[in-house]
mmCIF file of C-alpha atoms in Angstrom:
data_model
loop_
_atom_site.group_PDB
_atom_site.id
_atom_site.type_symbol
_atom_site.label_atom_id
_atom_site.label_comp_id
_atom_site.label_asym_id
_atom_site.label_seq_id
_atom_site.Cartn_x
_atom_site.Cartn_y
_atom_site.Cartn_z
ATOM 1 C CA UNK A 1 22.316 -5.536 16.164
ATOM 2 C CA UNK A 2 22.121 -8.805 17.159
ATOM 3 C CA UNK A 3 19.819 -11.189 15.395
ATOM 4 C CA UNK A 4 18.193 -14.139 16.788
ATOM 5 C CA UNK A 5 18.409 -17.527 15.427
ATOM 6 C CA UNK A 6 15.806 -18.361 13.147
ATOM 7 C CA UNK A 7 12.588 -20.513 13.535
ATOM 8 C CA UNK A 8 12.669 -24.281 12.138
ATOM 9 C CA UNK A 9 10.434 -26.872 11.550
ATOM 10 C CA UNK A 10 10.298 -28.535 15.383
ATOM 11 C CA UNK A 11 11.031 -25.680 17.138
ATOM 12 C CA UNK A 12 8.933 -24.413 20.337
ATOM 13 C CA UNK A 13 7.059 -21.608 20.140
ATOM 14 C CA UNK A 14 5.969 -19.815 23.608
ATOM 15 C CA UNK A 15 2.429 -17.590 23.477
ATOM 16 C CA UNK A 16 2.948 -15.121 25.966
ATOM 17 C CA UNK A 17 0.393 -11.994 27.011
ATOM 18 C CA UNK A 18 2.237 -9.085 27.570
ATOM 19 C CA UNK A 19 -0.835 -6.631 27.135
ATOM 20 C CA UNK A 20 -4.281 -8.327 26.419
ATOM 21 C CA UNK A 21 -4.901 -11.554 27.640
ATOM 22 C CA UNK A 22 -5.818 -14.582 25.385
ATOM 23 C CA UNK A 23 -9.618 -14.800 27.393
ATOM 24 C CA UNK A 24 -10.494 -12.373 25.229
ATOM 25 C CA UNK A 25 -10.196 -15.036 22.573
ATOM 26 C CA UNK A 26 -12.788 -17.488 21.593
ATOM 27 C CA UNK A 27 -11.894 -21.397 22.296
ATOM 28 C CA UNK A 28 -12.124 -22.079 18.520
ATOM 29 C CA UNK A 29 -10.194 -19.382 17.580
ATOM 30 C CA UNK A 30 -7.378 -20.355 20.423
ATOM 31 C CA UNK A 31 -7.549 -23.760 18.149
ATOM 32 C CA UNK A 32 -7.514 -22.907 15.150
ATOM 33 C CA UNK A 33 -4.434 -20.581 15.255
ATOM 34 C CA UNK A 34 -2.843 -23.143 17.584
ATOM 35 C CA UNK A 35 -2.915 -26.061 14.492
ATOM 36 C CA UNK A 36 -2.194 -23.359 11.848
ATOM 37 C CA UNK A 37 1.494 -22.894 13.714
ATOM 38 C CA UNK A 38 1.304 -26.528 14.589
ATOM 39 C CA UNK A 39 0.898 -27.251 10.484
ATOM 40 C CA UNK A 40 3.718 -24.910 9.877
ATOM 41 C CA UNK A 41 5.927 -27.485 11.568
ATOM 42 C CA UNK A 42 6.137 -25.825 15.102
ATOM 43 C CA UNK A 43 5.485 -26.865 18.686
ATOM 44 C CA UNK A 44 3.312 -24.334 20.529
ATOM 45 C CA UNK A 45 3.456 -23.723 24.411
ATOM 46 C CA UNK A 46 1.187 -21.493 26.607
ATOM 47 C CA UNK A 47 3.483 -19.167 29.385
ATOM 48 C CA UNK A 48 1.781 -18.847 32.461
ATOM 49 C CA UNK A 49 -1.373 -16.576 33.028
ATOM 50 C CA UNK A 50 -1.623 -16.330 29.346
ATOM 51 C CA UNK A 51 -5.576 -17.095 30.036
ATOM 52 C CA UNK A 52 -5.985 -15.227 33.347
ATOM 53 C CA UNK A 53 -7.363 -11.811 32.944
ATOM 54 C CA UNK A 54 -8.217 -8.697 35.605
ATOM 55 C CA UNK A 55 -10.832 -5.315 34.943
ATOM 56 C CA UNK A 56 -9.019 -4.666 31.602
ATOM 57 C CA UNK A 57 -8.548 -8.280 30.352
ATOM 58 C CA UNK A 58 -4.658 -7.975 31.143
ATOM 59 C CA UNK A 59 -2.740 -9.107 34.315
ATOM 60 C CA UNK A 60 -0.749 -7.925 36.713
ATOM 61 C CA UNK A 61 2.607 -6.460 35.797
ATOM 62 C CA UNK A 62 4.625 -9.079 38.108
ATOM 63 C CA UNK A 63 2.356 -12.035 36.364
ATOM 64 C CA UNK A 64 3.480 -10.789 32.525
ATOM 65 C CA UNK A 65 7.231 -10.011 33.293
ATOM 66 C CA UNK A 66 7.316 -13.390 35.149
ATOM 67 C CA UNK A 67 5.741 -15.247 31.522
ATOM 68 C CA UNK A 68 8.301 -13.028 29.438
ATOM 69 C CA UNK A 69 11.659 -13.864 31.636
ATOM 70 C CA UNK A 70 10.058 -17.540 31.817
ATOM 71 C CA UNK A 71 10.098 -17.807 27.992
ATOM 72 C CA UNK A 72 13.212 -15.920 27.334
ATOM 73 C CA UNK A 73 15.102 -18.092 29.517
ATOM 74 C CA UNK A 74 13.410 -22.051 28.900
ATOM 75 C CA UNK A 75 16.075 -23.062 26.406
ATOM 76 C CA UNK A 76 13.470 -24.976 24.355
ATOM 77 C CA UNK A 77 11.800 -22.231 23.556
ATOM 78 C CA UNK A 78 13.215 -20.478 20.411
ATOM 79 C CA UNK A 79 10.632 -17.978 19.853
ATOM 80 C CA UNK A 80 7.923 -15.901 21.376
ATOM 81 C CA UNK A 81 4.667 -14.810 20.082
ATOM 82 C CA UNK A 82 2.468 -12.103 21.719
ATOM 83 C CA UNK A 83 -1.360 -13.163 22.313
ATOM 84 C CA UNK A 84 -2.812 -9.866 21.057
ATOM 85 C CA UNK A 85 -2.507 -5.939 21.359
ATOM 86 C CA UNK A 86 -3.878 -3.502 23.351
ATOM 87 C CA UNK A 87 -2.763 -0.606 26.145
ATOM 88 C CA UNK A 88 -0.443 -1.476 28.607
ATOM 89 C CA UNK A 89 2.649 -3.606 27.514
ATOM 90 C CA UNK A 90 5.334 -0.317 28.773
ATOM 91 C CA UNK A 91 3.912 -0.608 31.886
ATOM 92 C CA UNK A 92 6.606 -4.495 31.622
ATOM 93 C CA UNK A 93 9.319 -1.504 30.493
ATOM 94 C CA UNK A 94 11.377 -1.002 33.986
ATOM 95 C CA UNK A 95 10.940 -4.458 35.542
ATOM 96 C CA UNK A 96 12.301 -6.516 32.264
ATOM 97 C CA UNK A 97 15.760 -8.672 32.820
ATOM 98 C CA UNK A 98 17.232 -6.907 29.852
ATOM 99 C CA UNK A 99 19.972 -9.236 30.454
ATOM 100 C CA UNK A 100 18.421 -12.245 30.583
ATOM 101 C CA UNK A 101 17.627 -11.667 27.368
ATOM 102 C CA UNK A 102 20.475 -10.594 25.764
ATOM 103 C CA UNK A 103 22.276 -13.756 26.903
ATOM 104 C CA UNK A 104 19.008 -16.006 25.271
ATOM 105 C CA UNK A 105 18.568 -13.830 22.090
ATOM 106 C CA UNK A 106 15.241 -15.592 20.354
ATOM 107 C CA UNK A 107 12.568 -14.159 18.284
ATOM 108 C CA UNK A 108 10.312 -12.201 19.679
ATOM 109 C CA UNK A 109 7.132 -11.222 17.572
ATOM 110 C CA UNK A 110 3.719 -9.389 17.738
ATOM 111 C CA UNK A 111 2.521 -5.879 16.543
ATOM 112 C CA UNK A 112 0.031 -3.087 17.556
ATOM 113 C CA UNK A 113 0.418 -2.315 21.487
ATOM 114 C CA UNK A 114 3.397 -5.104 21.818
ATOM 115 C CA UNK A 115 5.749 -2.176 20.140
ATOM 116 C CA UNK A 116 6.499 -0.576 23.212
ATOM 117 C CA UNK A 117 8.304 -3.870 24.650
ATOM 118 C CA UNK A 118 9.991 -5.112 20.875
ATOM 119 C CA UNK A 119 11.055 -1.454 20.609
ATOM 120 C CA UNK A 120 12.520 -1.604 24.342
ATOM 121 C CA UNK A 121 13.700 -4.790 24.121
ATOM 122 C CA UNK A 122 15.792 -3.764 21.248
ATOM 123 C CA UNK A 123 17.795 -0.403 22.643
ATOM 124 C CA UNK A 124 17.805 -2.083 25.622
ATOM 125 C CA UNK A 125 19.467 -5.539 24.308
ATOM 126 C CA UNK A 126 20.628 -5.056 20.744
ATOM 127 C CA UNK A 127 18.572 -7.146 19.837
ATOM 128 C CA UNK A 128 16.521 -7.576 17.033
ATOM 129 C CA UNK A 129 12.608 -8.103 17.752
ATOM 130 C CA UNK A 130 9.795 -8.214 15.010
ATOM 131 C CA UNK A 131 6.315 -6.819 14.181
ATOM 132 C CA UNK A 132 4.602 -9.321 12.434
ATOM 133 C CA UNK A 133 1.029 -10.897 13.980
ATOM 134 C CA UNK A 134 0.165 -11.983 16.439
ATOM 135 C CA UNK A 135 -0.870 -15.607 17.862
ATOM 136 C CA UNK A 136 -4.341 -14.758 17.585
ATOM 137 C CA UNK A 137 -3.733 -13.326 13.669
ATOM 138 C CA UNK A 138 -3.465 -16.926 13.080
ATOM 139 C CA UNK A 139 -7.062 -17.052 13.586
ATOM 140 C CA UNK A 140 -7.586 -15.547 10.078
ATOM 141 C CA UNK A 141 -8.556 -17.777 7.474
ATOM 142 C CA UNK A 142 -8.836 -15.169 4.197
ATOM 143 C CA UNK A 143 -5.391 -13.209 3.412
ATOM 144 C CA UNK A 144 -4.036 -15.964 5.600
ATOM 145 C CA UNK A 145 -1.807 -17.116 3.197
ATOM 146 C CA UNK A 146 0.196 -13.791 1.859
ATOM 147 C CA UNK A 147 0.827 -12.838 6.480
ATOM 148 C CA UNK A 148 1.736 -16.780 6.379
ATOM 149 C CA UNK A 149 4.465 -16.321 3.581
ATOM 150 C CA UNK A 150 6.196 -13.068 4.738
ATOM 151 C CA UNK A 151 6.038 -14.344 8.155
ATOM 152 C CA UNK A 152 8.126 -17.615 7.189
ATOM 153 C CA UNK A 153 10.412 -15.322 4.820
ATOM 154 C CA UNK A 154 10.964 -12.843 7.289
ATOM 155 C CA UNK A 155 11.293 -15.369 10.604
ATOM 156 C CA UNK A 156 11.993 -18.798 9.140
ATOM 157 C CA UNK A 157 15.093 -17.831 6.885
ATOM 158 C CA UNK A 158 18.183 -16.383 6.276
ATOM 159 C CA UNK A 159 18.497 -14.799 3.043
ATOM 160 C CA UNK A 160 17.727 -10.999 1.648
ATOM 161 C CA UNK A 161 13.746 -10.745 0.208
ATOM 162 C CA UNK A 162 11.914 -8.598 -1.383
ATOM 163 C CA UNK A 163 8.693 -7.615 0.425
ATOM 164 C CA UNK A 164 5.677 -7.380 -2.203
ATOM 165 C CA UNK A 165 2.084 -5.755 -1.981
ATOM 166 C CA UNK A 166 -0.899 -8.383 -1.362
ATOM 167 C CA UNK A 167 -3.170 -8.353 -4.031
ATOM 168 C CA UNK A 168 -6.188 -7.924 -1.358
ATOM 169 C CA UNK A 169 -6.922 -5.689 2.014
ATOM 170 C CA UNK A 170 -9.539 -5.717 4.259
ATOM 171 C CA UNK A 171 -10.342 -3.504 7.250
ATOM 172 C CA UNK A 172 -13.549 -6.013 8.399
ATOM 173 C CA UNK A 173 -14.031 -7.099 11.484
ATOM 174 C CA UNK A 174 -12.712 -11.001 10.161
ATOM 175 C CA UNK A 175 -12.607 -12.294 13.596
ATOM 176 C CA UNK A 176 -16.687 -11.578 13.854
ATOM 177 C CA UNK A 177 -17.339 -13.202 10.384
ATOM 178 C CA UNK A 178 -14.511 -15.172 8.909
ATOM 179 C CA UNK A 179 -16.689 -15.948 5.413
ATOM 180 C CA UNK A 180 -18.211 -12.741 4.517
ATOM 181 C CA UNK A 181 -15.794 -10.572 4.115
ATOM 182 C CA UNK A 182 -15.047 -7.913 1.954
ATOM 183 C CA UNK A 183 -11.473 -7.121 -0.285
ATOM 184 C CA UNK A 184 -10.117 -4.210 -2.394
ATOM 185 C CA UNK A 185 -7.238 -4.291 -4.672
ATOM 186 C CA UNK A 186 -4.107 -3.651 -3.346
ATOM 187 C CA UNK A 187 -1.575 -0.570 -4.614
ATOM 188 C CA UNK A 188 1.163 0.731 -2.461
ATOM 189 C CA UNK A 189 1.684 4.100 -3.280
ATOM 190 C CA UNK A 190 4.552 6.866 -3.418
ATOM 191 C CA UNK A 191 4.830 10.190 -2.341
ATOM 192 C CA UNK A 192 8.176 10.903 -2.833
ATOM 193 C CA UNK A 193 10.759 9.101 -5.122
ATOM 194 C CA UNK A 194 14.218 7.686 -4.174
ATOM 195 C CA UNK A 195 16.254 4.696 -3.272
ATOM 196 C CA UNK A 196 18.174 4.166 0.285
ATOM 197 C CA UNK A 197 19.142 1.536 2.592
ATOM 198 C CA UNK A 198 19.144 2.087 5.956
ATOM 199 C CA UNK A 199 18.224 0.821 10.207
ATOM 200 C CA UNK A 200 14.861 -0.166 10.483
ATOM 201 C CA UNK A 201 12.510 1.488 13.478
ATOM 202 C CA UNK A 202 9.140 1.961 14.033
ATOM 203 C CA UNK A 203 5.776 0.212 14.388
ATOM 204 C CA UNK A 204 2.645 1.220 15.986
ATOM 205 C CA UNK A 205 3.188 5.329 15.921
ATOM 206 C CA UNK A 206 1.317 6.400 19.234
ATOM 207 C CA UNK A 207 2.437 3.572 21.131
ATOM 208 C CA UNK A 208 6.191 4.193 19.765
ATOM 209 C CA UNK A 209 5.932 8.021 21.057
ATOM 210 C CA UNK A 210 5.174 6.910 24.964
ATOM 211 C CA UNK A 211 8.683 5.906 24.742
ATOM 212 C CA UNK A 212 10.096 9.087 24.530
ATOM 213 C CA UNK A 213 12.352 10.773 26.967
ATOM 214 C CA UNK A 214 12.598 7.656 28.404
ATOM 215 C CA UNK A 215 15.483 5.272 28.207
ATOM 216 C CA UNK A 216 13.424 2.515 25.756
ATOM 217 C CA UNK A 217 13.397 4.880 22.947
ATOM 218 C CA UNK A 218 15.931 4.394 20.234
ATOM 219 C CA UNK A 219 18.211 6.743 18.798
ATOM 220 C CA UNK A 220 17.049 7.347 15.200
ATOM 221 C CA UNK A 221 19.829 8.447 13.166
ATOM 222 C CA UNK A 222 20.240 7.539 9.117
ATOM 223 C CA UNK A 223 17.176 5.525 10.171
ATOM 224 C CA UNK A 224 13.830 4.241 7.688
ATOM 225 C CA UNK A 225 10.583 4.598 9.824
ATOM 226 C CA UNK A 226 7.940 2.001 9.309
ATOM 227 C CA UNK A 227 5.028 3.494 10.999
ATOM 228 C CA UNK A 228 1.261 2.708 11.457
ATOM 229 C CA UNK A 229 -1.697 3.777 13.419
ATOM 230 C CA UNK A 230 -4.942 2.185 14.587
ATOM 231 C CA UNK A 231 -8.983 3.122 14.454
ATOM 232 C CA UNK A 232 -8.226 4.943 17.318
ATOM 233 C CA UNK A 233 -6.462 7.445 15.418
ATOM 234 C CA UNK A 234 -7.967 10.803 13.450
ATOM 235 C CA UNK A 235 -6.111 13.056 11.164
ATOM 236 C CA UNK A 236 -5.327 15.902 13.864
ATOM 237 C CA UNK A 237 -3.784 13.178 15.900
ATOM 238 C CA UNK A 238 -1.264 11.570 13.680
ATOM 239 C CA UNK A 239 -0.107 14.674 12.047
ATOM 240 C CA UNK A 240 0.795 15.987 15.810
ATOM 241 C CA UNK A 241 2.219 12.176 16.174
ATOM 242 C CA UNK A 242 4.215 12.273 13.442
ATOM 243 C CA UNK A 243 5.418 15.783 14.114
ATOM 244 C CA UNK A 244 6.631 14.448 17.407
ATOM 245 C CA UNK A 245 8.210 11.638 16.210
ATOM 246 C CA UNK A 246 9.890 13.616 13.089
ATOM 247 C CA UNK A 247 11.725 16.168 15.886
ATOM 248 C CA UNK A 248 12.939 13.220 18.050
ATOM 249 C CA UNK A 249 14.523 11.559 15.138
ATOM 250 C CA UNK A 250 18.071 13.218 14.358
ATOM 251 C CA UNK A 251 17.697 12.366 10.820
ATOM 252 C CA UNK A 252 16.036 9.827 8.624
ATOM 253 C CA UNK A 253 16.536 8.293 5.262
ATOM 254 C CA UNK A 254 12.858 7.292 4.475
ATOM 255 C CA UNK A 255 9.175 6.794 5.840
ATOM 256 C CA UNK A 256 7.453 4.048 4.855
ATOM 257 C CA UNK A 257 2.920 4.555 5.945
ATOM 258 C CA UNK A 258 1.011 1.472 6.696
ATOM 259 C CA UNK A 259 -2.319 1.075 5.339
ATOM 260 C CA UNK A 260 -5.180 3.150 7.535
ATOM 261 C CA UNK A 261 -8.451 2.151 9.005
ATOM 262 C CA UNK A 262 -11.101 3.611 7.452
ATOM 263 C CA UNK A 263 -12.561 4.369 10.779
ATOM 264 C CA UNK A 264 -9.839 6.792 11.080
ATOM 265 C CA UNK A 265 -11.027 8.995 8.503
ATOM 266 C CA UNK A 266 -7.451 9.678 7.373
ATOM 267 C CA UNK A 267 -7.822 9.522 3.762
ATOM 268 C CA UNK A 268 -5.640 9.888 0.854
ATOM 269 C CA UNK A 269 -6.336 14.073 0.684
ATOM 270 C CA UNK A 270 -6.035 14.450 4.766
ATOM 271 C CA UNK A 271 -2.574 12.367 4.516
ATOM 272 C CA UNK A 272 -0.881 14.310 1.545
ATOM 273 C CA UNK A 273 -1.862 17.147 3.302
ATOM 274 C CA UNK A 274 0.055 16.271 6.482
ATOM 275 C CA UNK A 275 2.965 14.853 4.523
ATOM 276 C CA UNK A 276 2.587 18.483 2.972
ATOM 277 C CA UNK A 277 3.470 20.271 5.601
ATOM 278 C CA UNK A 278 6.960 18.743 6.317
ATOM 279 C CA UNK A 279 9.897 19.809 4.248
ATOM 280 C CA UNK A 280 11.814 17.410 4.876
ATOM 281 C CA UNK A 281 9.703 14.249 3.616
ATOM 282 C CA UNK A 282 9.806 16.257 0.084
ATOM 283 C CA UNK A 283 13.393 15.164 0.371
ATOM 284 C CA UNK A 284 13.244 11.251 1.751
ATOM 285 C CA UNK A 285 11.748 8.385 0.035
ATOM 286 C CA UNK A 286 8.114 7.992 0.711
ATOM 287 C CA UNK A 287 5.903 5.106 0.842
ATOM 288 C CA UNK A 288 2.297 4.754 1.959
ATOM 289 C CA UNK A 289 -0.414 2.244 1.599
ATOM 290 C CA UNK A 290 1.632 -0.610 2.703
ATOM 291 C CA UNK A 291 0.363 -3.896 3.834
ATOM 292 C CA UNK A 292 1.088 -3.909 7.626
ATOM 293 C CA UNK A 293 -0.661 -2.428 10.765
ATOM 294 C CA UNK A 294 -4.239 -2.820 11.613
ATOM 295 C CA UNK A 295 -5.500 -4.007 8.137
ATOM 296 C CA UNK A 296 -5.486 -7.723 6.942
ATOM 297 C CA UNK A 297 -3.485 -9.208 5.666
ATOM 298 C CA UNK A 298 0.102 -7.427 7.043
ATOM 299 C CA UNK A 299 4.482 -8.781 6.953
ATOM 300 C CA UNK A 300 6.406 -8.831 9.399
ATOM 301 C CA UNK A 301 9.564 -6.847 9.271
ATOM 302 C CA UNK A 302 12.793 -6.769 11.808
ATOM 303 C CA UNK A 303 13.022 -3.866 14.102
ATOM 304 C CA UNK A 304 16.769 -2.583 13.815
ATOM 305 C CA UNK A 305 17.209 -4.766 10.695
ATOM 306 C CA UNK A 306 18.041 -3.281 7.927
ATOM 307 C CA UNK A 307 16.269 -2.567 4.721
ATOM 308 C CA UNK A 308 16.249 -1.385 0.914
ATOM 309 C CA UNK A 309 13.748 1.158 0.019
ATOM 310 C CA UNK A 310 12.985 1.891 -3.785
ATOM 311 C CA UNK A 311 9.896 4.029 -3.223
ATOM 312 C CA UNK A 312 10.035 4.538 -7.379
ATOM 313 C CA UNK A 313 9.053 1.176 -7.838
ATOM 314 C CA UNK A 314 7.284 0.747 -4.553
ATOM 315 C CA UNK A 315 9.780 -1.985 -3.464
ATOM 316 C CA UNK A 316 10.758 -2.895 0.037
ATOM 317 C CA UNK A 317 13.580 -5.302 0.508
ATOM 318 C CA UNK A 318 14.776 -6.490 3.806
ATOM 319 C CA UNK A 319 19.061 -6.913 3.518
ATOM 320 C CA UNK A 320 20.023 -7.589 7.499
ATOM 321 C CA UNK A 321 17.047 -9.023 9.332
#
């Protein structure tokens, strides 16, 4: 795989709406996550329509390809940040220049929704892309610091880490009430014991399955899955995800679970009991509880990177990133 150049203090960095536009953002919080990159030594641009916005608070398909190829292909710009999430970024899939940007590798970062084009971007490119927040996770001011810190460890150096659980989560609505928020203690937890190393792939799980049988979706052999769902999920829908996702794969080494939702109702006893039910993951390192997805505060991690899972100790280490 091919990994981009990291970030450095001076560097541009382009805020580009693939899915959601940023009008669904508030001015201050545009602002605030603006200087928060701005204090972290980088120079923030806005690609073009990032602020425009049609019946679904998106725009058209021609309007987002033409930001992405824009920002892959300004040489000032050495890495990309998605606005926000949402439902439509493989709709981009066919119409990306997957050769423009193999010839301007940069990082390219955002999470939820923005899977489907990291993911495609890197079978389509070699390339490696990055799910990590957001421009408009910025926003956050509590938890800010432990995203800040994996984000710079992950994106802003060169050397192997060793990813550790935040002492906090929250599943609030922060963005409605930055001050009043409420925390629980953090414990990553393991189903099944063992120690591997392996190609990172994975992400948001029900956007990552619209890629199959299409040319986007990787090949996932020897592989470590890092997947996550969002509110919109239920128990009967990620154990029929994950069973999809499981038979596609030609093997795996281990399955690392990002933290749930509590809207989703999949709790500790619903989870075991779909983890149950595959004989395989009785064989695989396990991890689940882990700080990234759709509670706060998340890491970023390297699609096709490589990584060191020691689900005994509950440690995640990222070698090749």
């Amino acid at each position: 795989m091919i990994i981009p150049n990291k970030l450095k203090k001076g560097d541009e960095i382009r805020i580009i709406a693939p899915s959601r536009s940023a009008s669904i953002l508030s001015d201050e919080g545009v602002q605030t996550a603006k200087e928060r990159l701005e204090n972290l030594g980088f120079v923030i641009s806005f690609g073009k329509h990032v602020f425009d916005k049609n019946l679904q608070n998106s725009t058209s398909i021609q309007q987002r390809v033409e930001a992405l190829h824009d920002a892959f292909a300004d040489k000032n710009v050495k890495g990309i940040l998605t606005v926000i999430g949402g439902f439509n970024s493989n709709e981009l899939l066919p119409y990306i220049d997957y050769e423009l940007i193999k010839k301007n590798p940069k990082v390219f970062c955002g999470y939820s929704d923005i899977t489907a084009i990291g993911t495609a971007i890197s079978t389509q490119t070699g390339m490696v892309t990055y799910s990590g927040p957001h421009f408009s996770s910025f926003q956050m001011r509590k938890a800010q610091e432990y995203q800040t810190h994996f984000f710079k460890q992950c994106l802003m150096q060169n050397e192997p880490f060793e990813l550790k659980p935040s002492e906090h989560w929250s599943d609030d609505a922060w963005y409605l009430d930055q001050e009043n928020r409420v925390f629980e203690n953090t414990v990553w937890k393991t189903y099944n014991e063992g120690t591997v190393s392996g190609e990172l792939w994975g992400g948001n799980l029900c956007t990552l399955n619209l890629l199959q049988g299409t040319k986007y979706m990787p090949i996932i052999e020897n592989a470590i899955l890092f997947i996550e769902d969002d509110e919109m999920t239920i128990p009967e829908t990620f154990a029929r995800d994950l069973t999809s996702l499981l038979q596609n794969a030609q093997s795996i080494k281990a399955l690392v679970i990002g933290r749930f939702q509590r809207a989703s109702k999949i709790t500790e006893e619903q989870l075991l009991f779909i983890l149950d039910k595959h004989p395989m993951l009785k064989t695989i390192p396990v991890l689940y509880d882990v700080d990234f997805g759709h509670t706060q505060p998340m890491f970023t991690f390297p699609i096709g990177g490589e990584v060191q899972i020691a689900a005994e100790k509950g440690s995640l280490k990222l070698v090749r990133f």
